[in-house]
PDB file of C-alpha atoms and ligand atoms in Angstrom:
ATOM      1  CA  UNK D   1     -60.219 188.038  34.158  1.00  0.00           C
ATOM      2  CA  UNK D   2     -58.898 186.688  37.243  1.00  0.00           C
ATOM      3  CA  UNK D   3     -59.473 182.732  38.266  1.00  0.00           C
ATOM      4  CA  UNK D   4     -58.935 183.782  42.000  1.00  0.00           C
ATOM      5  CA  UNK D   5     -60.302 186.307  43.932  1.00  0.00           C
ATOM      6  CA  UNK D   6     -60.290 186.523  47.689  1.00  0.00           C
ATOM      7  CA  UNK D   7     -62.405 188.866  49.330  1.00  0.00           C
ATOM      8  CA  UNK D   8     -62.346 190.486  52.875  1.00  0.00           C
ATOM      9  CA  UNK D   9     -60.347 187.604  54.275  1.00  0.00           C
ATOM     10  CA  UNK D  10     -59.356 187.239  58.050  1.00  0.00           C
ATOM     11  CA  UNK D  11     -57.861 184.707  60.121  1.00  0.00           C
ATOM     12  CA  UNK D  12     -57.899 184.897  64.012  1.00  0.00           C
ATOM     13  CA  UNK D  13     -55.602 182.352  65.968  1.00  0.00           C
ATOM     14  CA  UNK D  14     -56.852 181.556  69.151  1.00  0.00           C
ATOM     15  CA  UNK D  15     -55.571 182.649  72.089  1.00  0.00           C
ATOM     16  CA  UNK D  16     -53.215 180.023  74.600  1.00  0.00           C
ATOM     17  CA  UNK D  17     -55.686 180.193  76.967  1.00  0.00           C
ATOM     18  CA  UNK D  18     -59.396 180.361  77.677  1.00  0.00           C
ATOM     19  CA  UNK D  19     -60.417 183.941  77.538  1.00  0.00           C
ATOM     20  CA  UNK D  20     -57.261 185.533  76.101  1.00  0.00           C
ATOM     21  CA  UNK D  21     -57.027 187.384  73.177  1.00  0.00           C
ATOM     22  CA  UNK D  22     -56.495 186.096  69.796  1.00  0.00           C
ATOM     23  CA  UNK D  23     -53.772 186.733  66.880  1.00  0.00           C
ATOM     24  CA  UNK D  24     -55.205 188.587  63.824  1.00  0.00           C
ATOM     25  CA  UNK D  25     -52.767 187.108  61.621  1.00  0.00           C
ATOM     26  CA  UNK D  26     -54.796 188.109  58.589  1.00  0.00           C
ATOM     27  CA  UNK D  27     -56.980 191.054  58.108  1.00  0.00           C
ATOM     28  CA  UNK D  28     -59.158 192.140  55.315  1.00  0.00           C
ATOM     29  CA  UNK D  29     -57.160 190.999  52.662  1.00  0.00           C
ATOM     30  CA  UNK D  30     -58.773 191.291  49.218  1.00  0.00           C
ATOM     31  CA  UNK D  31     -56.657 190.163  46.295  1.00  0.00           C
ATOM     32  CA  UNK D  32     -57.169 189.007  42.379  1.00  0.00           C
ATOM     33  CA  UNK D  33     -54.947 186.710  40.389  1.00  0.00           C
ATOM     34  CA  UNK D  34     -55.488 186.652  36.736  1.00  0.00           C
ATOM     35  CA  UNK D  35     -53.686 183.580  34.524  1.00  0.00           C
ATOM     36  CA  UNK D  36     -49.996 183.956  34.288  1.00  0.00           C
ATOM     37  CA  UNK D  37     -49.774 186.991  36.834  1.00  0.00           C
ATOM     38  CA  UNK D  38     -46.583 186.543  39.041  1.00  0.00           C
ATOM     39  CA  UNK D  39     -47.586 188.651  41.948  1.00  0.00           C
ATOM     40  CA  UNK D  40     -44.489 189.416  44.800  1.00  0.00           C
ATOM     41  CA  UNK D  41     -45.367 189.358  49.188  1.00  0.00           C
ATOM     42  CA  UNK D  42     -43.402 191.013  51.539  1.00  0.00           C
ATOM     43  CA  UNK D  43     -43.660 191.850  54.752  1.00  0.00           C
ATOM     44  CA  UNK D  44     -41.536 191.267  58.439  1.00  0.00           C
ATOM     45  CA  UNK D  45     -41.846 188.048  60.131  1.00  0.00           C
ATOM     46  CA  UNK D  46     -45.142 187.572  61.446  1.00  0.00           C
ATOM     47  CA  UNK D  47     -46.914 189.630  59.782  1.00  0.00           C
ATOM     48  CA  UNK D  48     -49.017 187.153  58.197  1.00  0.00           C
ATOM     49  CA  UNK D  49     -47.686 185.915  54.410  1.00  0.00           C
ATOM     50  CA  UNK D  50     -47.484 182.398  56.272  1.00  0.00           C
ATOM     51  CA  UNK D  51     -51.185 182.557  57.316  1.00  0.00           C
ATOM     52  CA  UNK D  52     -52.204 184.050  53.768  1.00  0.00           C
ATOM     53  CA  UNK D  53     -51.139 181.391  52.089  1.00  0.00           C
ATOM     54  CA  UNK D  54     -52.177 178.484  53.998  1.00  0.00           C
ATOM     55  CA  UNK D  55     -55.769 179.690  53.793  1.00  0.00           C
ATOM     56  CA  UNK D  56     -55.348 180.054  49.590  1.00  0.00           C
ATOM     57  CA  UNK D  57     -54.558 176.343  49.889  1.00  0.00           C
ATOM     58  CA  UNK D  58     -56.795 175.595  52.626  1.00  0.00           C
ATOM     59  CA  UNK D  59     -54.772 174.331  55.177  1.00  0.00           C
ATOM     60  CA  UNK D  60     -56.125 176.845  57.440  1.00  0.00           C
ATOM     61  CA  UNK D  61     -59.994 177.530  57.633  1.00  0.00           C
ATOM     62  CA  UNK D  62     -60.887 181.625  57.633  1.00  0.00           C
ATOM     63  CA  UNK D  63     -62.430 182.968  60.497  1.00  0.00           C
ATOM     64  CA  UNK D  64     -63.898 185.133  57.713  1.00  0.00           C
ATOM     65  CA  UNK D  65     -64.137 186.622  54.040  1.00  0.00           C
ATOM     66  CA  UNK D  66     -63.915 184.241  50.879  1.00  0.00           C
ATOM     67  CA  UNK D  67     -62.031 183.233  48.550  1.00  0.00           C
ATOM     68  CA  UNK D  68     -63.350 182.025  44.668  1.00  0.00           C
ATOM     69  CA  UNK D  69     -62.056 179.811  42.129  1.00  0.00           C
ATOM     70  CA  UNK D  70     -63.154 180.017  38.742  1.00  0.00           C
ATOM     71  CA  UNK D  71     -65.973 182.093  39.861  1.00  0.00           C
ATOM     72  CA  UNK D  72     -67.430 179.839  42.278  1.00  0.00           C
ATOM     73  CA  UNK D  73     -66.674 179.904  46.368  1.00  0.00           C
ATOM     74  CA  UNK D  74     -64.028 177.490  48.001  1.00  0.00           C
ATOM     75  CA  UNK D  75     -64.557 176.339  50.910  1.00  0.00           C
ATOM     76  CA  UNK D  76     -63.482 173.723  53.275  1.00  0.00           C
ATOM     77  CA  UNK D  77     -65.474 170.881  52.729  1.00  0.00           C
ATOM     78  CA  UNK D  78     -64.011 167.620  50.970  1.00  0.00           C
ATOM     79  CA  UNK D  79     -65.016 168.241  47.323  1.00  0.00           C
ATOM     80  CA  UNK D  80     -63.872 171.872  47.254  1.00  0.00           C
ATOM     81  CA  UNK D  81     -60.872 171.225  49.075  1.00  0.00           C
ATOM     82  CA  UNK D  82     -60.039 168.268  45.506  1.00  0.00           C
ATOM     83  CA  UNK D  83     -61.236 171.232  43.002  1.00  0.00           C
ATOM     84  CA  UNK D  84     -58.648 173.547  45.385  1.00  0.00           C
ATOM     85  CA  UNK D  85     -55.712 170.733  44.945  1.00  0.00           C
ATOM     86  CA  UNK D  86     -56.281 170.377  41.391  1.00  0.00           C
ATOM     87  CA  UNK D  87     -55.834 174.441  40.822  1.00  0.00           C
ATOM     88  CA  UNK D  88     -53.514 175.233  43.357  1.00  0.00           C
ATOM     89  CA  UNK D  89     -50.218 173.916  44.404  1.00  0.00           C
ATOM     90  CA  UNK D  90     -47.283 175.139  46.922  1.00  0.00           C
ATOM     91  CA  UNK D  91     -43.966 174.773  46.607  1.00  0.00           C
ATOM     92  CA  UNK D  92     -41.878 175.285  50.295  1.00  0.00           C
ATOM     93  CA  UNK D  93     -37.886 176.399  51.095  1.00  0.00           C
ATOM     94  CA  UNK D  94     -36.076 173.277  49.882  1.00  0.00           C
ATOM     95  CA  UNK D  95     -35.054 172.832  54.259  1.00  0.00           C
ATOM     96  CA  UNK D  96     -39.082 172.769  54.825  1.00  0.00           C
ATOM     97  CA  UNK D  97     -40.566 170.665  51.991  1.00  0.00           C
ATOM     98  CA  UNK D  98     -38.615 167.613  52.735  1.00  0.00           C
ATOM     99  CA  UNK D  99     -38.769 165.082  49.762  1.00  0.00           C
ATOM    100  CA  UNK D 100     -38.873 162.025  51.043  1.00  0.00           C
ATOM    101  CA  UNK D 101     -35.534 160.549  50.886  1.00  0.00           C
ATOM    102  CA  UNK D 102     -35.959 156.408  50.144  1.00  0.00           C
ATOM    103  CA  UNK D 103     -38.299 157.442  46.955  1.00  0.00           C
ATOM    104  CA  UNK D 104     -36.959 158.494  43.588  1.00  0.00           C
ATOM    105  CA  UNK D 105     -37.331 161.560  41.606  1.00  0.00           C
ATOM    106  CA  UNK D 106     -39.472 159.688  38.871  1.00  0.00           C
ATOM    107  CA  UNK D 107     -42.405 158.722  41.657  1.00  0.00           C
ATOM    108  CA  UNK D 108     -41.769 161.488  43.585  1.00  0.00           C
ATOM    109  CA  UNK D 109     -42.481 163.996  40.280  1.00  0.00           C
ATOM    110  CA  UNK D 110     -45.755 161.744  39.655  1.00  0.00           C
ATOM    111  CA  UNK D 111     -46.845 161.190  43.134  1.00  0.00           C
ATOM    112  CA  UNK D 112     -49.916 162.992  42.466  1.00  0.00           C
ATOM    113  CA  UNK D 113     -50.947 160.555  39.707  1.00  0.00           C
ATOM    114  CA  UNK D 114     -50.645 157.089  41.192  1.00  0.00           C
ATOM    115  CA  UNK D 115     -54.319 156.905  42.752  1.00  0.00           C
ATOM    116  CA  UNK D 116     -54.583 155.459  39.153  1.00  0.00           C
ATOM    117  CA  UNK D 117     -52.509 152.185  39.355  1.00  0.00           C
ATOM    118  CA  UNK D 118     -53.183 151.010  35.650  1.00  0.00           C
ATOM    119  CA  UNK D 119     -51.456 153.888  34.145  1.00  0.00           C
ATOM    120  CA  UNK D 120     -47.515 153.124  34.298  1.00  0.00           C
ATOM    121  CA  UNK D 121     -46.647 154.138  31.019  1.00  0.00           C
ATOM    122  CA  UNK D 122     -48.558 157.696  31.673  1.00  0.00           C
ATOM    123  CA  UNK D 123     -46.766 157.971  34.615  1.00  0.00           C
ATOM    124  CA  UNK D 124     -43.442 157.458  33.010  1.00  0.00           C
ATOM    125  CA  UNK D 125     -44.077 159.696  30.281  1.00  0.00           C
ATOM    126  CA  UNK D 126     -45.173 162.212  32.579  1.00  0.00           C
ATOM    127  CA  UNK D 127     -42.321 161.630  35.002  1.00  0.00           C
ATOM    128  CA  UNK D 128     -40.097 162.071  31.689  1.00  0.00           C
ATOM    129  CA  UNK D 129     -42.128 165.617  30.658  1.00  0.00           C
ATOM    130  CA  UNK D 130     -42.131 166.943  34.372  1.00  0.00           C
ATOM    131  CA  UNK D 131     -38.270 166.091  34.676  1.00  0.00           C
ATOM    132  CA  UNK D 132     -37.588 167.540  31.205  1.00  0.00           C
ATOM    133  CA  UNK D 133     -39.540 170.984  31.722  1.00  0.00           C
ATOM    134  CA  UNK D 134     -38.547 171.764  35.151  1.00  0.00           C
ATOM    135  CA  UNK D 135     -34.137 171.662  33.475  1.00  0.00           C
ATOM    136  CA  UNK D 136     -33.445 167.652  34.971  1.00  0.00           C
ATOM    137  CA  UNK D 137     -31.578 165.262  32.837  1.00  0.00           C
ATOM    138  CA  UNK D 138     -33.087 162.119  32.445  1.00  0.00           C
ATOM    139  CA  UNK D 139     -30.874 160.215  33.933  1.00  0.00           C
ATOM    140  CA  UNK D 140     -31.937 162.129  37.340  1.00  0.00           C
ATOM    141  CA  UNK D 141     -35.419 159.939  37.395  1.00  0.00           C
ATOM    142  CA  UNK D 142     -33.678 157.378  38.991  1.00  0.00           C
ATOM    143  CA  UNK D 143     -31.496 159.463  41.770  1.00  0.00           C
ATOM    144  CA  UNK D 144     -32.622 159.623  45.605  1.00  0.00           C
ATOM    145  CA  UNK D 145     -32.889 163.352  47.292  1.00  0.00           C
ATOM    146  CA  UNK D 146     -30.155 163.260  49.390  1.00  0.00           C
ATOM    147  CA  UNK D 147     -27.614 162.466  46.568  1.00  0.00           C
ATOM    148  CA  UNK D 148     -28.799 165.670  44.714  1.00  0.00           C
ATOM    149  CA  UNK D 149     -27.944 169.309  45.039  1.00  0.00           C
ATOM    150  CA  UNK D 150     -30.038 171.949  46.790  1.00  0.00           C
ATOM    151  CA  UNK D 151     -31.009 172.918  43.420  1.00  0.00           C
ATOM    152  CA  UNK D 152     -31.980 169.936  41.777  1.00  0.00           C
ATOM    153  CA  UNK D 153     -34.112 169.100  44.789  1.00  0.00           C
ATOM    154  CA  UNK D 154     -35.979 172.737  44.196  1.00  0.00           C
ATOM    155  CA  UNK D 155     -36.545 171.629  40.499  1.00  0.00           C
ATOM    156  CA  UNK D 156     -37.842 168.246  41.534  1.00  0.00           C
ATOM    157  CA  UNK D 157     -40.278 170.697  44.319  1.00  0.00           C
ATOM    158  CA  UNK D 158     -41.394 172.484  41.614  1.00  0.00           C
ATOM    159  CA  UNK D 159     -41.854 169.551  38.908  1.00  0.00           C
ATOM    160  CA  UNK D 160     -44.284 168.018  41.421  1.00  0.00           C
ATOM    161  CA  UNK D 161     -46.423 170.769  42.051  1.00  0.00           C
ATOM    162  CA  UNK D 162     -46.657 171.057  38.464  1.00  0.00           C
ATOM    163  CA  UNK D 163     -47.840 167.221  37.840  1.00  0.00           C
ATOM    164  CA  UNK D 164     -51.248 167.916  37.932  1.00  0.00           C
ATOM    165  CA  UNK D 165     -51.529 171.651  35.901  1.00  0.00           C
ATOM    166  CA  UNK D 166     -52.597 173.856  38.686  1.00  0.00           C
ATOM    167  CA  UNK D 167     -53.373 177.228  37.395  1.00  0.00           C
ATOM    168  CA  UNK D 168     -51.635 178.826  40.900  1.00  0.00           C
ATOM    169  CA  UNK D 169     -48.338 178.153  42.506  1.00  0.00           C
ATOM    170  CA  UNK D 170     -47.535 179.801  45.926  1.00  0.00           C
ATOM    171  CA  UNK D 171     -44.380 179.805  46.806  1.00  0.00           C
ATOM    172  CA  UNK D 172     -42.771 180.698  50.097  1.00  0.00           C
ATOM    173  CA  UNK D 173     -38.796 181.255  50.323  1.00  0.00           C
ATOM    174  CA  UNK D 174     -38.421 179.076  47.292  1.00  0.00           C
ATOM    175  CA  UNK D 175     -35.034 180.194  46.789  1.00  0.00           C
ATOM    176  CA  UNK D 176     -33.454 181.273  50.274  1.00  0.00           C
ATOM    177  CA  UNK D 177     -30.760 179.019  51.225  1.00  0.00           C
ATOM    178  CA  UNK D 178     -29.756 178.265  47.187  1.00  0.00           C
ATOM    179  CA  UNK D 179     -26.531 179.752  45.978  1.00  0.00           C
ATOM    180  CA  UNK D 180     -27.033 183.067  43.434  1.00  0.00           C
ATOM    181  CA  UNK D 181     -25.927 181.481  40.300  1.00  0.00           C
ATOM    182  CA  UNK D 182     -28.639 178.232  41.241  1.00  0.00           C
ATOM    183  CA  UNK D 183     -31.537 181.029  42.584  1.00  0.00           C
ATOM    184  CA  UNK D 184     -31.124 182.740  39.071  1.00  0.00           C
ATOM    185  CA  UNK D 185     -31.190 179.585  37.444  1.00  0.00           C
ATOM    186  CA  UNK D 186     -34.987 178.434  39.516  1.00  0.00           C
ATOM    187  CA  UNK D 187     -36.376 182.210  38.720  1.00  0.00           C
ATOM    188  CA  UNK D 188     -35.702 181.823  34.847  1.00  0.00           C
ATOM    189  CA  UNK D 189     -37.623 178.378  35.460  1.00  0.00           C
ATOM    190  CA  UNK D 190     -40.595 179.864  36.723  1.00  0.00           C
ATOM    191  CA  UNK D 191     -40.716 182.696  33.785  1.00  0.00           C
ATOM    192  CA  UNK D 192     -39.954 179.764  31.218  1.00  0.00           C
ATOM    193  CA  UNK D 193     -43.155 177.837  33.454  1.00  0.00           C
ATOM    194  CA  UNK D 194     -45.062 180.868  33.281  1.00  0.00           C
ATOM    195  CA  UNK D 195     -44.586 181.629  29.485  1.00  0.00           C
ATOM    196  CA  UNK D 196     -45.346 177.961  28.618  1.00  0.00           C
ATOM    197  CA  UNK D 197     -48.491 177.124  30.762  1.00  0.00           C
ATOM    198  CA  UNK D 198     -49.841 180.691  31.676  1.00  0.00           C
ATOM    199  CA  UNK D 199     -49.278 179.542  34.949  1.00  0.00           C
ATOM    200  CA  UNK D 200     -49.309 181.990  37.941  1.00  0.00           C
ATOM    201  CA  UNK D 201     -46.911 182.517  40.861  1.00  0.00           C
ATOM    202  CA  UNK D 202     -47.565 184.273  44.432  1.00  0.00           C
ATOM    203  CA  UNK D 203     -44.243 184.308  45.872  1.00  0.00           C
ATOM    204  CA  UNK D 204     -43.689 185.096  49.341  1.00  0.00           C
ATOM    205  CA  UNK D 205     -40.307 186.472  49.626  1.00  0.00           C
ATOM    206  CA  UNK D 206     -37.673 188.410  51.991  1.00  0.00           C
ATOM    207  CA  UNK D 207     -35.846 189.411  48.727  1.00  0.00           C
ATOM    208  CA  UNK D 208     -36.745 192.276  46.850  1.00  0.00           C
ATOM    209  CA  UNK D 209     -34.252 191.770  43.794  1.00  0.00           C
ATOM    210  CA  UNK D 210     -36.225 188.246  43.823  1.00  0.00           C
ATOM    211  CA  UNK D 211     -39.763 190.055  43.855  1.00  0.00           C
ATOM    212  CA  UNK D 212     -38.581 192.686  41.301  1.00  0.00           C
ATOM    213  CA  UNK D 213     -37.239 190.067  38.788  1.00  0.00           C
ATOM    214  CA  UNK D 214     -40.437 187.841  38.877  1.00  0.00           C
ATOM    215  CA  UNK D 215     -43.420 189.813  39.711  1.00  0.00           C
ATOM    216  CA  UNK D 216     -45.048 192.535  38.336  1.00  0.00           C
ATOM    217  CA  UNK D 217     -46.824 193.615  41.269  1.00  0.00           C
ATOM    218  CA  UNK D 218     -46.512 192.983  45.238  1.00  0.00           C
ATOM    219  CA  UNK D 219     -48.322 193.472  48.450  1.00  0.00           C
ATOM    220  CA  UNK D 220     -46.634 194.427  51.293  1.00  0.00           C
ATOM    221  CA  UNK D 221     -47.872 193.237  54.807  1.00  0.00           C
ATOM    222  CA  UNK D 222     -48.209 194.575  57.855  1.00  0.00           C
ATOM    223  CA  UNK D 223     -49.506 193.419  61.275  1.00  0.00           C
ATOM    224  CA  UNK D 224     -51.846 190.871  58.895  1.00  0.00           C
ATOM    225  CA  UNK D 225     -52.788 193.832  56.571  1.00  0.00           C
ATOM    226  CA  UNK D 226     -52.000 194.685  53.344  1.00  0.00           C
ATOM    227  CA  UNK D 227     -50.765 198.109  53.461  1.00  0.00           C
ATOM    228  CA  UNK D 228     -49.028 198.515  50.251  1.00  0.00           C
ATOM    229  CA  UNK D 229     -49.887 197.234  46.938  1.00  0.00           C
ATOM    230  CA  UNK D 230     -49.340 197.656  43.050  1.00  0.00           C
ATOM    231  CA  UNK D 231     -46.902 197.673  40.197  1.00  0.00           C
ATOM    232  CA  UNK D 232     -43.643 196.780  41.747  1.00  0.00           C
ATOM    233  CA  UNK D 233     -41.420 199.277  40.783  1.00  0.00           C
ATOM    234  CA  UNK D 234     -44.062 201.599  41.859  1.00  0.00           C
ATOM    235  CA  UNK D 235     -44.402 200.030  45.150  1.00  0.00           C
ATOM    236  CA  UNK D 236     -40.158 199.628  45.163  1.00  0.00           C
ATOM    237  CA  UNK D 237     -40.528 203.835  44.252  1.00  0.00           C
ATOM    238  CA  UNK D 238     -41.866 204.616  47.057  1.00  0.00           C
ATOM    239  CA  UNK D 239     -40.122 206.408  49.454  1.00  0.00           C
TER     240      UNK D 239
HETATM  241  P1  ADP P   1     -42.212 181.782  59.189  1.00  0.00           P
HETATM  242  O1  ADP P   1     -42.162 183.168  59.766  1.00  0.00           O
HETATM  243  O2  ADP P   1     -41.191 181.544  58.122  1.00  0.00           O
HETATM  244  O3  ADP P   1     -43.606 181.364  58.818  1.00  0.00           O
HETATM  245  P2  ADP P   1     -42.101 180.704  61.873  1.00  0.00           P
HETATM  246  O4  ADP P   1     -40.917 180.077  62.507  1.00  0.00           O
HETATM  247  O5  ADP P   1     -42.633 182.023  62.319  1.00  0.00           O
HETATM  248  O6  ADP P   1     -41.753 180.758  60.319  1.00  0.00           O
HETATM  249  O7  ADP P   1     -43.327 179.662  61.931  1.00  0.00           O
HETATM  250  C1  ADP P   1     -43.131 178.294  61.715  1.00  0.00           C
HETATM  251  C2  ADP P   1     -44.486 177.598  61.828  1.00  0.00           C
HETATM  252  O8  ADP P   1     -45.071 177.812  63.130  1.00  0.00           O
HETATM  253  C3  ADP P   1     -45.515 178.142  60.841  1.00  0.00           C
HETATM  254  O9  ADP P   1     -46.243 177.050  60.319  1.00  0.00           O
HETATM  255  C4  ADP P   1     -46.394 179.065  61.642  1.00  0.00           C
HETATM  256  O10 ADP P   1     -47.728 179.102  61.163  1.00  0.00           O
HETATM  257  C5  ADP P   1     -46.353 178.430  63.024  1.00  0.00           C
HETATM  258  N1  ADP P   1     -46.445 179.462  64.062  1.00  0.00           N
HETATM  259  C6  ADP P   1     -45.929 180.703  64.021  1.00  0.00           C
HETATM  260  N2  ADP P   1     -46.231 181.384  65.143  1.00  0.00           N
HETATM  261  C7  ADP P   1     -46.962 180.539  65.902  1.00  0.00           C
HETATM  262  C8  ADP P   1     -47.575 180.656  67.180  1.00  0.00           C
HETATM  263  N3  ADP P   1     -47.536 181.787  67.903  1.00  0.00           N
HETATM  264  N4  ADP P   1     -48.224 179.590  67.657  1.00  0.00           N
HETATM  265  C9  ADP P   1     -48.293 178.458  66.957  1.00  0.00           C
HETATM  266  N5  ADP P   1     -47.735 178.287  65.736  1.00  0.00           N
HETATM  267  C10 ADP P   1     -47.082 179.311  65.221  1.00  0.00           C
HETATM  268  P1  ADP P   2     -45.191 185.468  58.416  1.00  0.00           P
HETATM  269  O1  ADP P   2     -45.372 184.340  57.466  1.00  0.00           O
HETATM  270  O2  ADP P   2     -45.338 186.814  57.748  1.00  0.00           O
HETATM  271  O3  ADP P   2     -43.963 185.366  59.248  1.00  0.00           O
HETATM  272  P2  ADP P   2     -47.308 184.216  59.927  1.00  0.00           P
HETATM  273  O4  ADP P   2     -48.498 184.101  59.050  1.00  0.00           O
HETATM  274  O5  ADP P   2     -46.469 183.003  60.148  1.00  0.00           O
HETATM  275  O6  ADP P   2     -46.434 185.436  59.446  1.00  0.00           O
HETATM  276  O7  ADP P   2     -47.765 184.729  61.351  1.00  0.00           O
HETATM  277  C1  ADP P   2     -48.679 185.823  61.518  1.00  0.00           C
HETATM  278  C2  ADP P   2     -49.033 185.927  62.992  1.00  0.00           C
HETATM  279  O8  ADP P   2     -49.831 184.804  63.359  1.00  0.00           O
HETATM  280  C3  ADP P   2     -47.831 185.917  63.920  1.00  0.00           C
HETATM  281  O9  ADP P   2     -48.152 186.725  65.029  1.00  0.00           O
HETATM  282  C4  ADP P   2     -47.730 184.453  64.334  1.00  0.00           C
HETATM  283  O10 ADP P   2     -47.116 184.310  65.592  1.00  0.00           O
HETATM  284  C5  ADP P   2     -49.181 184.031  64.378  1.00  0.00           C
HETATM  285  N1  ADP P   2     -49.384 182.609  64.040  1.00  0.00           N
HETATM  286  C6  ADP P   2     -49.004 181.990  62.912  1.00  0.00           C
HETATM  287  N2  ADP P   2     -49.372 180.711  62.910  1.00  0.00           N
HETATM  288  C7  ADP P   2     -50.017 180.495  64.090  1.00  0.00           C
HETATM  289  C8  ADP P   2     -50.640 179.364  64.693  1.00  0.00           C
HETATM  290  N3  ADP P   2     -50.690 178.187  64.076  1.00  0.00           N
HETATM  291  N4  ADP P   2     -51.200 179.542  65.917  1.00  0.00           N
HETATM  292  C9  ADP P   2     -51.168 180.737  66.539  1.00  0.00           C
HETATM  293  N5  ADP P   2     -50.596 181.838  66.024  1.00  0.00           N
HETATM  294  C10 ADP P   2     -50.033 181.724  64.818  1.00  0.00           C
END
């Protein structure tokens, strides 16, 4: 049975000016994710992946449709948007998502978790866990962003969103920009993530060979619609 379900959804930038016409960057887009369901996007630029996911995680309000969690509408208020960050995480291009260099991996892992300031031994142990499941030594908990590799700083992406056990990742470009060897490397983490914790995955992605490793189905977008959608090699069939 699927957790999330979105329903009809639409999102209408305004226009630049008063009285000009809007941008339907989404448009009726009806989707269900069921636990541990990697599930591909494609689609040219603009066509509205960006928009998609930024209304999953509610970082852009719909303009209409819905979207449920567990059952139960999300919307934009405070509370729903904490039940949201609890279930839902994103992980960006390493380029976008910008650790923050002056912290260290350990409290950047656990960043999540130190509301609660009497927990420092959780926090370590959890730091240790998160480093150990997401393929970083140990000795990495100590090392600044900018002294690591591309890769390792996609691992350390990923460990965070993972802090909290969010039964969704989205992902968009997670591996453009990473050499081959390192991209294969990030997609055997997510199966090994997926196989572990039943987690899911909607990955937004340029690269079909990425989409046809990971996911066994994809949408493809156009113009804010999805126009295309079902068991990946089916869709990848198609002539
Ligand atoms: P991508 O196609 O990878 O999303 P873009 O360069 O198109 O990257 O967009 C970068 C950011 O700018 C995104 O957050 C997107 O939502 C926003 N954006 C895209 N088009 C517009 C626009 N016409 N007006 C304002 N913001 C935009
Ligand atoms: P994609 O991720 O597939 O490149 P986007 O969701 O970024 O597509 O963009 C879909 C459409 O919405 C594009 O026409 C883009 O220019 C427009 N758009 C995206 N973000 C904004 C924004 N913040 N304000 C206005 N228009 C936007």
């Amino acid at each position: 049975t699927p957790f999330l379900q979105i329903r009809h959804l639409e999102k209408t930038y305004p226009g630049k000016t008063r009285g000009s016409a809007g941008t339907h960057a989404v448009s009726n887009v009806s989707l269900d994710i069921a636990p541990g369901e990697f599930i591909g996007i494609v689609g040219e630029s603009g066509s509205g992946k960006s928009t998609l996911a930024k209304l999953i995680m509610g970082l852009e309000s719909p303009s209409g449709g819905q979207i449920f969690l567990n059952g139960q509408p999300l919307t934009m208020d405070a509370e729903q948007q904490r039940r949201r960050i609890e279930s839902i995480q994103m992980i960006f291009q390493d380029s976008r998502s910008a650790l923050n260099p002056r912290r260290k991996v350990r409290s950047l892992l656990t960043q999540s978790m130190e509301v609660h300031p009497n927990l420092h031994s959780a926090i370590e142990a959890r730091a240790r866990q998160l480093a150990a499941d997401v393929g970083l030594a140990a000795d990495m908990l100590d090392a600044y962003p900018p002294q690591m590799s591309g890769g390792q700083r996609q691992r350390v992406n990923i460990g965070r969103a993972l802090c909290e056990l969010p039964q969704l990742l989205v992902a968009d470009e997670i591996v453009s920009g990473l050499d081959v060897s390192v991209q294969a490397q990030i997609l055997n983490l997510l199966l090994a993530l997926r196989k572990e914790h039943k987690i899911s995955l909607l990955l937004i992605s340029h690269d079909l060979a990425v989409v046809r490793y990971l996911c066994s189905r994809m949408l493809v977008m156009h113009r804010g619609q999805v126009v295309e959608q079902g068991p990946t090699e089916q869709v990848l069939a198609h002539p």
